[in-house]
PDB file of C-alpha atoms in Angstrom:
ATOM      1  CA  MET A   1     -25.825 -32.155   9.236  1.00 75.00           C
ATOM      2  CA  LEU A   2     -24.181 -35.094   7.498  1.00 81.00           C
ATOM      3  CA  ARG A   3     -27.150 -37.313   8.293  1.00 81.00           C
ATOM      4  CA  ARG A   4     -29.555 -34.709   6.915  1.00 78.00           C
ATOM      5  CA  VAL A   5     -27.554 -34.656   3.691  1.00 80.00           C
ATOM      6  CA  ILE A   6     -27.673 -38.460   3.465  1.00 84.00           C
ATOM      7  CA  GLU A   7     -31.451 -38.367   4.030  1.00 81.00           C
ATOM      8  CA  LEU A   8     -31.772 -36.405   0.783  1.00 83.00           C
ATOM      9  CA  LEU A   9     -30.690 -39.409  -1.273  1.00 86.00           C
ATOM     10  CA  PRO A  10     -34.022 -41.280  -0.975  1.00 88.00           C
ATOM     11  CA  VAL A  11     -35.838 -38.051  -1.881  1.00 87.00           C
ATOM     12  CA  LEU A  12     -33.787 -37.643  -5.042  1.00 87.00           C
ATOM     13  CA  PHE A  13     -34.239 -41.329  -5.848  1.00 89.00           C
ATOM     14  CA  LEU A  14     -38.036 -41.085  -5.609  1.00 90.00           C
ATOM     15  CA  ALA A  15     -37.949 -37.848  -7.612  1.00 88.00           C
ATOM     16  CA  SER A  16     -36.004 -39.584 -10.376  1.00 88.00           C
ATOM     17  CA  ILE A  17     -38.660 -42.317 -10.546  1.00 90.00           C
ATOM     18  CA  VAL A  18     -41.473 -39.750 -10.760  1.00 89.00           C
ATOM     19  CA  VAL A  19     -39.672 -37.723 -13.419  1.00 86.00           C
ATOM     20  CA  PHE A  20     -38.945 -40.823 -15.500  1.00 86.00           C
ATOM     21  CA  LEU A  21     -42.472 -42.223 -15.293  1.00 86.00           C
ATOM     22  CA  LEU A  22     -44.190 -38.907 -15.998  1.00 82.00           C
ATOM     23  CA  LEU A  23     -42.368 -38.629 -19.288  1.00 79.00           C
ATOM     24  CA  HIS A  24     -42.520 -42.226 -20.456  1.00 77.00           C
ATOM     25  CA  LEU A  25     -46.185 -42.698 -19.561  1.00 77.00           C
ATOM     26  CA  ALA A  26     -47.228 -39.472 -21.296  1.00 73.00           C
ATOM     27  CA  PRO A  27     -48.785 -39.837 -24.766  1.00 72.00           C
ATOM     28  CA  GLY A  28     -46.492 -39.321 -27.733  1.00 69.00           C
ATOM     29  CA  ASP A  29     -43.558 -41.201 -29.222  1.00 69.00           C
ATOM     30  CA  PRO A  30     -40.243 -39.318 -29.356  1.00 72.00           C
ATOM     31  CA  SER A  31     -39.104 -41.426 -32.299  1.00 72.00           C
ATOM     32  CA  TYR A  32     -41.582 -39.545 -34.524  1.00 68.00           C
ATOM     33  CA  PHE A  33     -39.866 -36.242 -33.704  1.00 67.00           C
ATOM     34  CA  VAL A  34     -36.401 -37.664 -34.349  1.00 68.00           C
ATOM     35  CA  ALA A  35     -37.133 -39.677 -37.477  1.00 67.00           C
ATOM     36  CA  GLY A  36     -39.630 -37.238 -38.992  1.00 67.00           C
ATOM     37  CA  ARG A  37     -43.279 -37.514 -39.971  1.00 67.00           C
ATOM     38  CA  ASP A  38     -42.488 -39.249 -43.265  1.00 70.00           C
ATOM     39  CA  ALA A  39     -40.389 -41.996 -41.701  1.00 70.00           C
ATOM     40  CA  THR A  40     -41.217 -45.602 -42.543  1.00 74.00           C
ATOM     41  CA  PRO A  41     -42.064 -48.120 -39.811  1.00 75.00           C
ATOM     42  CA  GLU A  42     -38.620 -49.675 -40.246  1.00 76.00           C
ATOM     43  CA  GLU A  43     -36.931 -46.295 -39.733  1.00 75.00           C
ATOM     44  CA  LEU A  44     -39.076 -45.618 -36.655  1.00 74.00           C
ATOM     45  CA  GLU A  45     -38.153 -48.973 -35.191  1.00 77.00           C
ATOM     46  CA  ALA A  46     -34.456 -48.310 -35.845  1.00 81.00           C
ATOM     47  CA  VAL A  47     -34.713 -44.945 -34.061  1.00 75.00           C
ATOM     48  CA  ARG A  48     -36.554 -46.516 -31.119  1.00 75.00           C
ATOM     49  CA  LYS A  49     -33.818 -49.148 -30.822  1.00 79.00           C
ATOM     50  CA  GLU A  50     -31.103 -46.513 -30.993  1.00 75.00           C
ATOM     51  CA  MET A  51     -32.823 -44.487 -28.257  1.00 72.00           C
ATOM     52  CA  GLY A  52     -33.350 -47.592 -26.125  1.00 75.00           C
ATOM     53  CA  LEU A  53     -37.142 -47.282 -26.232  1.00 74.00           C
ATOM     54  CA  ASP A  54     -37.538 -50.911 -27.317  1.00 77.00           C
ATOM     55  CA  LYS A  55     -36.453 -52.150 -23.866  1.00 81.00           C
ATOM     56  CA  PRO A  56     -38.840 -52.680 -20.924  1.00 83.00           C
ATOM     57  CA  LEU A  57     -39.613 -49.567 -18.896  1.00 82.00           C
ATOM     58  CA  HIS A  58     -37.751 -50.664 -15.763  1.00 85.00           C
ATOM     59  CA  VAL A  59     -34.673 -51.526 -17.818  1.00 86.00           C
ATOM     60  CA  GLN A  60     -34.749 -48.076 -19.437  1.00 84.00           C
ATOM     61  CA  TYR A  61     -34.928 -46.500 -15.983  1.00 87.00           C
ATOM     62  CA  LEU A  62     -32.022 -48.503 -14.577  1.00 88.00           C
ATOM     63  CA  ILE A  63     -29.865 -47.644 -17.600  1.00 85.00           C
ATOM     64  CA  TRP A  64     -30.723 -43.956 -17.251  1.00 85.00           C
ATOM     65  CA  LEU A  65     -30.085 -44.000 -13.485  1.00 87.00           C
ATOM     66  CA  ARG A  66     -26.723 -45.699 -13.995  1.00 87.00           C
ATOM     67  CA  GLU A  67     -25.678 -43.055 -16.502  1.00 85.00           C
ATOM     68  CA  ILE A  68     -26.833 -40.249 -14.169  1.00 86.00           C
ATOM     69  CA  LEU A  69     -24.813 -41.667 -11.265  1.00 85.00           C
ATOM     70  CA  GLN A  70     -21.765 -41.765 -13.543  1.00 84.00           C
ATOM     71  CA  GLY A  71     -22.261 -38.090 -14.404  1.00 82.00           C
ATOM     72  CA  ASN A  72     -23.494 -38.776 -17.915  1.00 82.00           C
ATOM     73  CA  LEU A  73     -26.730 -36.882 -18.622  1.00 82.00           C
ATOM     74  CA  GLY A  74     -26.962 -38.293 -22.132  1.00 80.00           C
ATOM     75  CA  GLU A  75     -27.330 -36.525 -25.458  1.00 81.00           C
ATOM     76  CA  SER A  76     -30.211 -34.575 -26.883  1.00 82.00           C
ATOM     77  CA  ALA A  77     -32.229 -36.723 -29.263  1.00 73.00           C
ATOM     78  CA  LEU A  78     -32.698 -33.801 -31.650  1.00 73.00           C
ATOM     79  CA  SER A  79     -29.491 -31.764 -31.543  1.00 76.00           C
ATOM     80  CA  ASP A  80     -27.095 -34.653 -30.707  1.00 77.00           C
ATOM     81  CA  GLN A  81     -25.384 -32.347 -28.202  1.00 84.00           C
ATOM     82  CA  PRO A  82     -24.527 -33.439 -24.643  1.00 87.00           C
ATOM     83  CA  VAL A  83     -27.363 -32.542 -22.297  1.00 87.00           C
ATOM     84  CA  SER A  84     -24.864 -31.278 -19.732  1.00 88.00           C
ATOM     85  CA  ARG A  85     -23.586 -28.712 -22.250  1.00 89.00           C
ATOM     86  CA  LEU A  86     -27.141 -27.534 -22.998  1.00 88.00           C
ATOM     87  CA  ILE A  87     -27.960 -27.199 -19.302  1.00 89.00           C
ATOM     88  CA  TRP A  88     -24.776 -25.364 -18.362  1.00 89.00           C
ATOM     89  CA  ALA A  89     -25.345 -22.965 -21.255  1.00 87.00           C
ATOM     90  CA  ARG A  90     -28.854 -22.116 -19.990  1.00 87.00           C
ATOM     91  CA  LEU A  91     -28.330 -22.352 -16.215  1.00 86.00           C
ATOM     92  CA  PRO A  92     -26.701 -18.898 -15.670  1.00 86.00           C
ATOM     93  CA  ALA A  93     -29.683 -17.115 -17.240  1.00 88.00           C
ATOM     94  CA  THR A  94     -32.162 -18.999 -15.034  1.00 87.00           C
ATOM     95  CA  LEU A  95     -30.131 -18.372 -11.872  1.00 85.00           C
ATOM     96  CA  HIS A  96     -29.847 -14.726 -12.893  1.00 86.00           C
ATOM     97  CA  LEU A  97     -33.625 -14.432 -13.177  1.00 88.00           C
ATOM     98  CA  THR A  98     -34.433 -16.534 -10.101  1.00 87.00           C
ATOM     99  CA  VAL A  99     -32.093 -14.625  -7.773  1.00 87.00           C
ATOM    100  CA  ALA A 100     -33.358 -11.265  -9.050  1.00 89.00           C
ATOM    101  CA  GLY A 101     -36.972 -12.428  -8.731  1.00 88.00           C
ATOM    102  CA  PHE A 102     -36.298 -13.653  -5.185  1.00 88.00           C
ATOM    103  CA  LEU A 103     -34.811 -10.304  -4.151  1.00 90.00           C
ATOM    104  CA  VAL A 104     -37.780  -8.435  -5.652  1.00 91.00           C
ATOM    105  CA  THR A 105     -40.146 -10.837  -3.860  1.00 89.00           C
ATOM    106  CA  ILE A 106     -38.492 -10.158  -0.493  1.00 88.00           C
ATOM    107  CA  LEU A 107     -38.448  -6.385  -1.058  1.00 90.00           C
ATOM    108  CA  LEU A 108     -42.095  -6.139  -2.113  1.00 90.00           C
ATOM    109  CA  SER A 109     -43.207  -8.557   0.624  1.00 88.00           C
ATOM    110  CA  LEU A 110     -41.538  -6.462   3.315  1.00 86.00           C
ATOM    111  CA  LEU A 111     -42.985  -3.252   1.884  1.00 87.00           C
ATOM    112  CA  ALA A 112     -46.466  -4.777   1.867  1.00 85.00           C
ATOM    113  CA  GLY A 113     -46.328  -6.850   5.052  1.00 83.00           C
ATOM    114  CA  VAL A 114     -44.544  -4.712   7.633  1.00 84.00           C
ATOM    115  CA  PRO A 115     -46.625  -1.473   7.323  1.00 83.00           C
ATOM    116  CA  GLY A 116     -49.833  -3.480   7.347  1.00 80.00           C
ATOM    117  CA  ALA A 117     -48.812  -5.235  10.560  1.00 81.00           C
ATOM    118  CA  LEU A 118     -47.677  -2.074  12.340  1.00 81.00           C
ATOM    119  CA  ARG A 119     -50.819  -0.128  11.372  1.00 81.00           C
ATOM    120  CA  PRO A 120     -53.635  -2.689  11.113  1.00 80.00           C
ATOM    121  CA  ASN A 121     -56.986  -1.592   9.639  1.00 81.00           C
ATOM    122  CA  SER A 122     -55.488   1.666   8.419  1.00 84.00           C
ATOM    123  CA  LYS A 123     -55.527   3.002   4.866  1.00 85.00           C
ATOM    124  CA  VAL A 124     -51.971   1.769   4.455  1.00 83.00           C
ATOM    125  CA  ASP A 125     -53.046  -1.705   5.550  1.00 81.00           C
ATOM    126  CA  HIS A 126     -56.022  -1.704   3.171  1.00 86.00           C
ATOM    127  CA  PHE A 127     -53.833  -0.574   0.276  1.00 87.00           C
ATOM    128  CA  TRP A 128     -51.219  -3.285   0.764  1.00 83.00           C
ATOM    129  CA  SER A 129     -53.902  -5.924   1.420  1.00 84.00           C
ATOM    130  CA  ALA A 130     -55.448  -5.045  -1.943  1.00 88.00           C
ATOM    131  CA  TYR A 131     -52.002  -5.285  -3.515  1.00 86.00           C
ATOM    132  CA  SER A 132     -51.410  -8.742  -1.984  1.00 85.00           C
ATOM    133  CA  ALA A 133     -54.755 -10.011  -3.257  1.00 85.00           C
ATOM    134  CA  ALA A 134     -54.096  -8.665  -6.753  1.00 87.00           C
ATOM    135  CA  ALA A 135     -50.531 -10.006  -6.831  1.00 85.00           C
ATOM    136  CA  PHE A 136     -51.745 -13.443  -5.791  1.00 82.00           C
ATOM    137  CA  GLY A 137     -54.606 -13.525  -8.291  1.00 83.00           C
ATOM    138  CA  ILE A 138     -53.109 -12.054 -11.474  1.00 84.00           C
ATOM    139  CA  PRO A 139     -51.721 -14.740 -13.846  1.00 85.00           C
ATOM    140  CA  VAL A 140     -47.995 -14.300 -14.204  1.00 84.00           C
ATOM    141  CA  PHE A 141     -47.985 -14.553 -18.013  1.00 86.00           C
ATOM    142  CA  TRP A 142     -50.695 -11.863 -18.298  1.00 89.00           C
ATOM    143  CA  LEU A 143     -48.762  -9.551 -15.979  1.00 89.00           C
ATOM    144  CA  GLY A 144     -45.653 -10.026 -18.108  1.00 89.00           C
ATOM    145  CA  ILE A 145     -47.563  -9.174 -21.282  1.00 91.00           C
ATOM    146  CA  LEU A 146     -48.960  -6.019 -19.633  1.00 91.00           C
ATOM    147  CA  PHE A 147     -45.445  -4.954 -18.665  1.00 91.00           C
ATOM    148  CA  ILE A 148     -44.243  -5.426 -22.250  1.00 92.00           C
ATOM    149  CA  LEU A 149     -47.156  -3.427 -23.668  1.00 92.00           C
ATOM    150  CA  PHE A 150     -46.698  -0.577 -21.207  1.00 92.00           C
ATOM    151  CA  PHE A 151     -42.953  -0.248 -20.600  1.00 91.00           C
ATOM    152  CA  SER A 152     -41.698  -1.460 -23.995  1.00 89.00           C
ATOM    153  CA  VAL A 153     -44.359  -0.696 -26.585  1.00 89.00           C
ATOM    154  CA  ARG A 154     -45.915   2.456 -25.165  1.00 90.00           C
ATOM    155  CA  LEU A 155     -43.175   4.117 -23.093  1.00 87.00           C
ATOM    156  CA  GLN A 156     -40.233   2.433 -24.850  1.00 86.00           C
ATOM    157  CA  TRP A 157     -38.207   2.484 -21.648  1.00 89.00           C
ATOM    158  CA  LEU A 158     -37.155  -1.160 -21.552  1.00 88.00           C
ATOM    159  CA  PRO A 159     -36.400  -3.843 -24.171  1.00 88.00           C
ATOM    160  CA  PRO A 160     -39.333  -6.233 -24.614  1.00 87.00           C
ATOM    161  CA  SER A 161     -37.309  -9.455 -24.531  1.00 85.00           C
ATOM    162  CA  GLY A 162     -33.849 -10.971 -24.596  1.00 83.00           C
ATOM    163  CA  PHE A 163     -30.912 -11.501 -22.276  1.00 84.00           C
ATOM    164  CA  ILE A 164     -27.419 -10.049 -21.884  1.00 83.00           C
ATOM    165  CA  SER A 165     -24.923 -11.280 -19.317  1.00 80.00           C
ATOM    166  CA  PHE A 166     -24.134  -8.889 -16.482  1.00 79.00           C
ATOM    167  CA  LEU A 167     -20.417  -9.378 -17.082  1.00 79.00           C
ATOM    168  CA  GLU A 168     -20.818  -8.421 -20.733  1.00 81.00           C
ATOM    169  CA  ASP A 169     -22.812  -5.188 -20.261  1.00 82.00           C
ATOM    170  CA  PRO A 170     -24.081  -4.424 -16.720  1.00 85.00           C
ATOM    171  CA  VAL A 171     -26.405  -1.579 -17.740  1.00 88.00           C
ATOM    172  CA  ARG A 172     -28.081  -3.425 -20.607  1.00 87.00           C
ATOM    173  CA  SER A 173     -28.247  -6.566 -18.510  1.00 87.00           C
ATOM    174  CA  VAL A 174     -30.242  -4.769 -15.810  1.00 89.00           C
ATOM    175  CA  GLN A 175     -32.535  -3.254 -18.437  1.00 89.00           C
ATOM    176  CA  PHE A 176     -33.339  -6.698 -19.833  1.00 89.00           C
ATOM    177  CA  LEU A 177     -33.772  -8.099 -16.308  1.00 90.00           C
ATOM    178  CA  LEU A 178     -36.117  -5.513 -14.767  1.00 91.00           C
ATOM    179  CA  MET A 179     -39.424  -6.579 -16.289  1.00 92.00           C
ATOM    180  CA  PRO A 180     -38.956 -10.370 -15.899  1.00 91.00           C
ATOM    181  CA  ALA A 181     -37.690  -9.961 -12.322  1.00 90.00           C
ATOM    182  CA  PHE A 182     -40.555  -7.698 -11.244  1.00 92.00           C
ATOM    183  CA  THR A 183     -43.105  -9.906 -12.985  1.00 90.00           C
ATOM    184  CA  LEU A 184     -41.774 -12.907 -11.084  1.00 88.00           C
ATOM    185  CA  GLY A 185     -41.399 -10.948  -7.835  1.00 88.00           C
ATOM    186  CA  ILE A 186     -44.889  -9.453  -7.860  1.00 89.00           C
ATOM    187  CA  ALA A 187     -46.489 -12.815  -8.583  1.00 82.00           C
ATOM    188  CA  ASN A 188     -44.826 -14.372  -5.514  1.00 84.00           C
ATOM    189  CA  SER A 189     -44.956 -11.434  -3.091  1.00 86.00           C
ATOM    190  CA  GLY A 190     -48.720 -11.732  -2.610  1.00 83.00           C
ATOM    191  CA  VAL A 191     -48.437 -14.847  -0.451  1.00 83.00           C
ATOM    192  CA  LEU A 192     -45.227 -13.941   1.387  1.00 86.00           C
ATOM    193  CA  SER A 193     -46.388 -10.415   2.282  1.00 86.00           C
ATOM    194  CA  ARG A 194     -49.489 -11.723   4.037  1.00 85.00           C
ATOM    195  CA  PHE A 195     -47.420 -14.287   5.899  1.00 84.00           C
ATOM    196  CA  ILE A 196     -45.030 -11.554   7.061  1.00 85.00           C
ATOM    197  CA  LYS A 197     -47.942  -9.404   8.191  1.00 86.00           C
ATOM    198  CA  PHE A 198     -49.599 -12.068  10.311  1.00 85.00           C
ATOM    199  CA  SER A 199     -46.266 -13.293  11.667  1.00 84.00           C
ATOM    200  CA  ILE A 200     -45.474  -9.793  12.951  1.00 84.00           C
ATOM    201  CA  LEU A 201     -49.008  -9.393  14.355  1.00 83.00           C
ATOM    202  CA  GLU A 202     -48.645 -12.669  16.250  1.00 83.00           C
ATOM    203  CA  THR A 203     -45.218 -11.681  17.566  1.00 82.00           C
ATOM    204  CA  LEU A 204     -46.507  -8.330  18.825  1.00 80.00           C
ATOM    205  CA  GLN A 205     -48.945 -10.227  21.079  1.00 81.00           C
ATOM    206  CA  GLN A 206     -46.195 -12.129  22.892  1.00 81.00           C
ATOM    207  CA  ASP A 207     -45.370 -11.557  26.554  1.00 81.00           C
ATOM    208  CA  TYR A 208     -41.802 -10.405  25.937  1.00 79.00           C
ATOM    209  CA  ILE A 209     -43.093  -7.615  23.693  1.00 80.00           C
ATOM    210  CA  ARG A 210     -45.389  -6.380  26.476  1.00 82.00           C
ATOM    211  CA  THR A 211     -42.461  -6.617  28.892  1.00 84.00           C
ATOM    212  CA  ALA A 212     -40.254  -4.557  26.603  1.00 79.00           C
ATOM    213  CA  ARG A 213     -42.954  -1.908  26.309  1.00 80.00           C
ATOM    214  CA  SER A 214     -43.497  -1.854  30.057  1.00 84.00           C
ATOM    215  CA  LYS A 215     -39.802  -1.038  30.513  1.00 81.00           C
ATOM    216  CA  GLY A 216     -40.391   2.242  28.712  1.00 80.00           C
ATOM    217  CA  LEU A 217     -38.583   1.394  25.484  1.00 76.00           C
ATOM    218  CA  ALA A 218     -39.515   3.427  22.455  1.00 78.00           C
ATOM    219  CA  GLU A 219     -41.929   1.692  20.093  1.00 76.00           C
ATOM    220  CA  TRP A 220     -39.472   1.669  17.195  1.00 78.00           C
ATOM    221  CA  VAL A 221     -36.865   0.035  19.454  1.00 78.00           C
ATOM    222  CA  VAL A 222     -39.333  -2.653  20.533  1.00 79.00           C
ATOM    223  CA  ILE A 223     -40.267  -3.378  16.936  1.00 79.00           C
ATOM    224  CA  ARG A 224     -36.749  -3.320  15.498  1.00 75.00           C
ATOM    225  CA  ARG A 225     -34.950  -5.119  18.322  1.00 75.00           C
ATOM    226  CA  HIS A 226     -37.558  -7.572  19.589  1.00 73.00           C
ATOM    227  CA  ALA A 227     -40.424  -7.983  17.147  1.00 77.00           C
ATOM    228  CA  LEU A 228     -39.007  -8.020  13.615  1.00 76.00           C
ATOM    229  CA  GLY A 229     -36.137 -10.412  14.271  1.00 73.00           C
ATOM    230  CA  ASN A 230     -38.342 -13.047  15.912  1.00 75.00           C
ATOM    231  CA  ALA A 231     -41.165 -12.592  13.427  1.00 77.00           C
ATOM    232  CA  MET A 232     -38.810 -13.224  10.515  1.00 76.00           C
ATOM    233  CA  ILE A 233     -37.719 -16.659  11.779  1.00 74.00           C
ATOM    234  CA  PRO A 234     -40.744 -18.584  10.414  1.00 74.00           C
ATOM    235  CA  VAL A 235     -40.718 -16.351   7.325  1.00 78.00           C
ATOM    236  CA  VAL A 236     -37.336 -17.836   6.366  1.00 77.00           C
ATOM    237  CA  THR A 237     -38.936 -21.240   5.824  1.00 75.00           C
ATOM    238  CA  VAL A 238     -41.765 -19.844   3.713  1.00 78.00           C
ATOM    239  CA  ALA A 239     -39.307 -17.741   1.691  1.00 78.00           C
ATOM    240  CA  ALA A 240     -37.267 -20.870   0.967  1.00 75.00           C
ATOM    241  CA  LEU A 241     -40.377 -22.673  -0.255  1.00 74.00           C
ATOM    242  CA  MET A 242     -40.839 -19.741  -2.626  1.00 78.00           C
ATOM    243  CA  VAL A 243     -37.790 -20.977  -4.533  1.00 77.00           C
ATOM    244  CA  GLY A 244     -39.951 -23.741  -5.973  1.00 72.00           C
ATOM    245  CA  ARG A 245     -42.588 -21.207  -7.046  1.00 72.00           C
ATOM    246  CA  LEU A 246     -39.870 -19.005  -8.519  1.00 78.00           C
ATOM    247  CA  LEU A 247     -38.403 -21.861 -10.539  1.00 76.00           C
ATOM    248  CA  GLY A 248     -41.862 -22.863 -11.718  1.00 72.00           C
ATOM    249  CA  GLY A 249     -42.790 -19.297 -12.590  1.00 73.00           C
ATOM    250  CA  ALA A 250     -39.503 -18.819 -14.388  1.00 77.00           C
ATOM    251  CA  VAL A 251     -40.623 -21.358 -17.007  1.00 78.00           C
ATOM    252  CA  VAL A 252     -43.554 -19.121 -17.972  1.00 82.00           C
ATOM    253  CA  ILE A 253     -41.550 -15.892 -17.651  1.00 87.00           C
ATOM    254  CA  GLU A 254     -38.771 -17.198 -19.886  1.00 85.00           C
ATOM    255  CA  VAL A 255     -41.284 -17.960 -22.613  1.00 85.00           C
ATOM    256  CA  VAL A 256     -42.999 -14.557 -22.353  1.00 87.00           C
ATOM    257  CA  PHE A 257     -39.739 -12.573 -22.358  1.00 89.00           C
ATOM    258  CA  ALA A 258     -37.742 -14.904 -24.639  1.00 85.00           C
ATOM    259  CA  TRP A 259     -35.319 -15.533 -21.777  1.00 86.00           C
ATOM    260  CA  PRO A 260     -32.773 -18.223 -22.747  1.00 87.00           C
ATOM    261  CA  GLY A 261     -32.877 -20.241 -19.537  1.00 86.00           C
ATOM    262  CA  LEU A 262     -33.764 -23.712 -18.319  1.00 86.00           C
ATOM    263  CA  GLY A 263     -37.465 -22.953 -18.597  1.00 84.00           C
ATOM    264  CA  ARG A 264     -37.342 -22.521 -22.362  1.00 85.00           C
ATOM    265  CA  LEU A 265     -35.012 -25.518 -22.661  1.00 87.00           C
ATOM    266  CA  LEU A 266     -37.512 -27.590 -20.676  1.00 86.00           C
ATOM    267  CA  LEU A 267     -40.454 -26.427 -22.781  1.00 85.00           C
ATOM    268  CA  GLU A 268     -38.589 -27.140 -26.020  1.00 83.00           C
ATOM    269  CA  GLY A 269     -37.713 -30.598 -24.742  1.00 84.00           C
ATOM    270  CA  ILE A 270     -41.330 -31.323 -23.784  1.00 82.00           C
ATOM    271  CA  ASN A 271     -42.680 -30.150 -27.138  1.00 81.00           C
ATOM    272  CA  ASN A 272     -40.157 -32.336 -28.993  1.00 78.00           C
ATOM    273  CA  ARG A 273     -40.346 -35.310 -26.591  1.00 79.00           C
ATOM    274  CA  ASP A 274     -36.609 -34.965 -26.008  1.00 81.00           C
ATOM    275  CA  TYR A 275     -36.478 -37.314 -23.017  1.00 81.00           C
ATOM    276  CA  PRO A 276     -32.813 -36.846 -22.005  1.00 84.00           C
ATOM    277  CA  VAL A 277     -33.145 -33.043 -21.909  1.00 87.00           C
ATOM    278  CA  VAL A 278     -36.425 -33.007 -19.981  1.00 86.00           C
ATOM    279  CA  GLN A 279     -35.376 -35.667 -17.469  1.00 87.00           C
ATOM    280  CA  ALA A 280     -32.036 -34.044 -16.684  1.00 88.00           C
ATOM    281  CA  THR A 281     -33.556 -30.535 -16.431  1.00 88.00           C
ATOM    282  CA  LEU A 282     -36.370 -31.604 -14.120  1.00 87.00           C
ATOM    283  CA  LEU A 283     -33.982 -33.569 -11.918  1.00 88.00           C
ATOM    284  CA  LEU A 284     -31.703 -30.533 -11.667  1.00 86.00           C
ATOM    285  CA  VAL A 285     -34.650 -28.343 -10.630  1.00 84.00           C
ATOM    286  CA  VAL A 286     -35.580 -30.876  -7.941  1.00 85.00           C
ATOM    287  CA  LEU A 287     -31.963 -30.949  -6.733  1.00 86.00           C
ATOM    288  CA  ILE A 288     -31.833 -27.151  -6.485  1.00 84.00           C
ATOM    289  CA  PHE A 289     -35.109 -27.065  -4.558  1.00 82.00           C
ATOM    290  CA  VAL A 290     -33.993 -29.791  -2.137  1.00 84.00           C
ATOM    291  CA  VAL A 291     -30.594 -28.175  -1.504  1.00 84.00           C
ATOM    292  CA  VAL A 292     -32.202 -24.778  -0.850  1.00 81.00           C
ATOM    293  CA  ASN A 293     -34.538 -26.331   1.711  1.00 79.00           C
ATOM    294  CA  LEU A 294     -31.634 -28.128   3.360  1.00 82.00           C
ATOM    295  CA  VAL A 295     -29.709 -24.862   3.668  1.00 81.00           C
ATOM    296  CA  THR A 296     -32.867 -23.284   5.091  1.00 77.00           C
ATOM    297  CA  ASP A 297     -33.007 -25.929   7.822  1.00 76.00           C
ATOM    298  CA  PHE A 298     -29.442 -25.122   8.825  1.00 77.00           C
ATOM    299  CA  LEU A 299     -30.161 -21.384   8.670  1.00 75.00           C
ATOM    300  CA  TYR A 300     -33.264 -21.871  10.815  1.00 71.00           C
ATOM    301  CA  VAL A 301     -31.167 -23.491  13.545  1.00 72.00           C
ATOM    302  CA  TYR A 302     -28.705 -20.602  13.345  1.00 72.00           C
ATOM    303  CA  LEU A 303     -31.446 -17.973  13.672  1.00 67.00           C
ATOM    304  CA  ASP A 304     -33.313 -19.773  16.473  1.00 65.00           C
ATOM    305  CA  PRO A 305     -31.030 -21.735  18.844  1.00 64.00           C
ATOM    306  CA  ARG A 306     -34.110 -23.367  20.402  1.00 64.00           C
ATOM    307  CA  VAL A 307     -34.553 -25.442  17.258  1.00 61.00           C
ATOM    308  CA  GLN A 308     -32.424 -28.545  16.901  1.00 61.00           C
ATOM    309  CA  LEU A 309     -31.946 -30.743  13.854  1.00 56.00           C
ATOM    310  CA  ASP A 310     -31.665 -33.835  16.014  1.00 56.00           C
ATOM    311  CA  ARG A 311     -33.610 -34.152  19.270  1.00 53.00           C
ATOM    312  CA  LYS A 312     -32.866 -37.108  21.512  1.00 46.00           C
TER     313      LYS A 312
END
């Protein structure tokens, strides 16, 4: 386990290079956003020097990497606030949405995948297959807008946008969370539900399932005790990979529902060429994704003792 953790360091190092280059090689000069459109060339040059943009690209990267390793994420070029403060202020809202969206994804995927696997080619299977195709194909931002028009504008059941902490007001917090969470969950359940379905179908063809049936066990016992548990083992890996899709989808969802999370912070930083904010936010997203996958590896070994992290 310790070696697997150490192996993550090169991944994070390469990710930091990609994040840095993607921003600095993109068109646009952040000094224009900081100094203003009416700034003189001398003022622009002074801002570039203050931001360190006058140095060679590799020198800028090494300075930024040194500061990151020391725990200094820098300051926002526009607000002059520490980037760490901006991220910690937005992180709870994003985690709130991501966890809720993940739970909705799992719930809808099980509802769509398990009945279709147990009753293949039935009306139930056709219904949930149509749902999976629609969930996979509908753009997430369009689905969010439809939810706002129907549940907020027409029915007036839920607030159209905003965020309230669960600790502040649990009821209102859930009301604000329902539409973003279901929008995110539906968009990601299309893929996972089909994977669950075919994983269960493949498991039901195994020899130990036929042996359990030949012993006279009831069908629900065979499915619950022997089929579902083993079929869910590979699903764990796919569900963990969904974290990346959830974090990516959260950027769009936060814009649609005015959710004050990392997604909106990232978009604001990109629009304003605020390099410190964008670099630190993207690197944090990569770190979360990598840690989740590492935990999934350990969980996979726990669920299936036949799998080993280190084979001699």
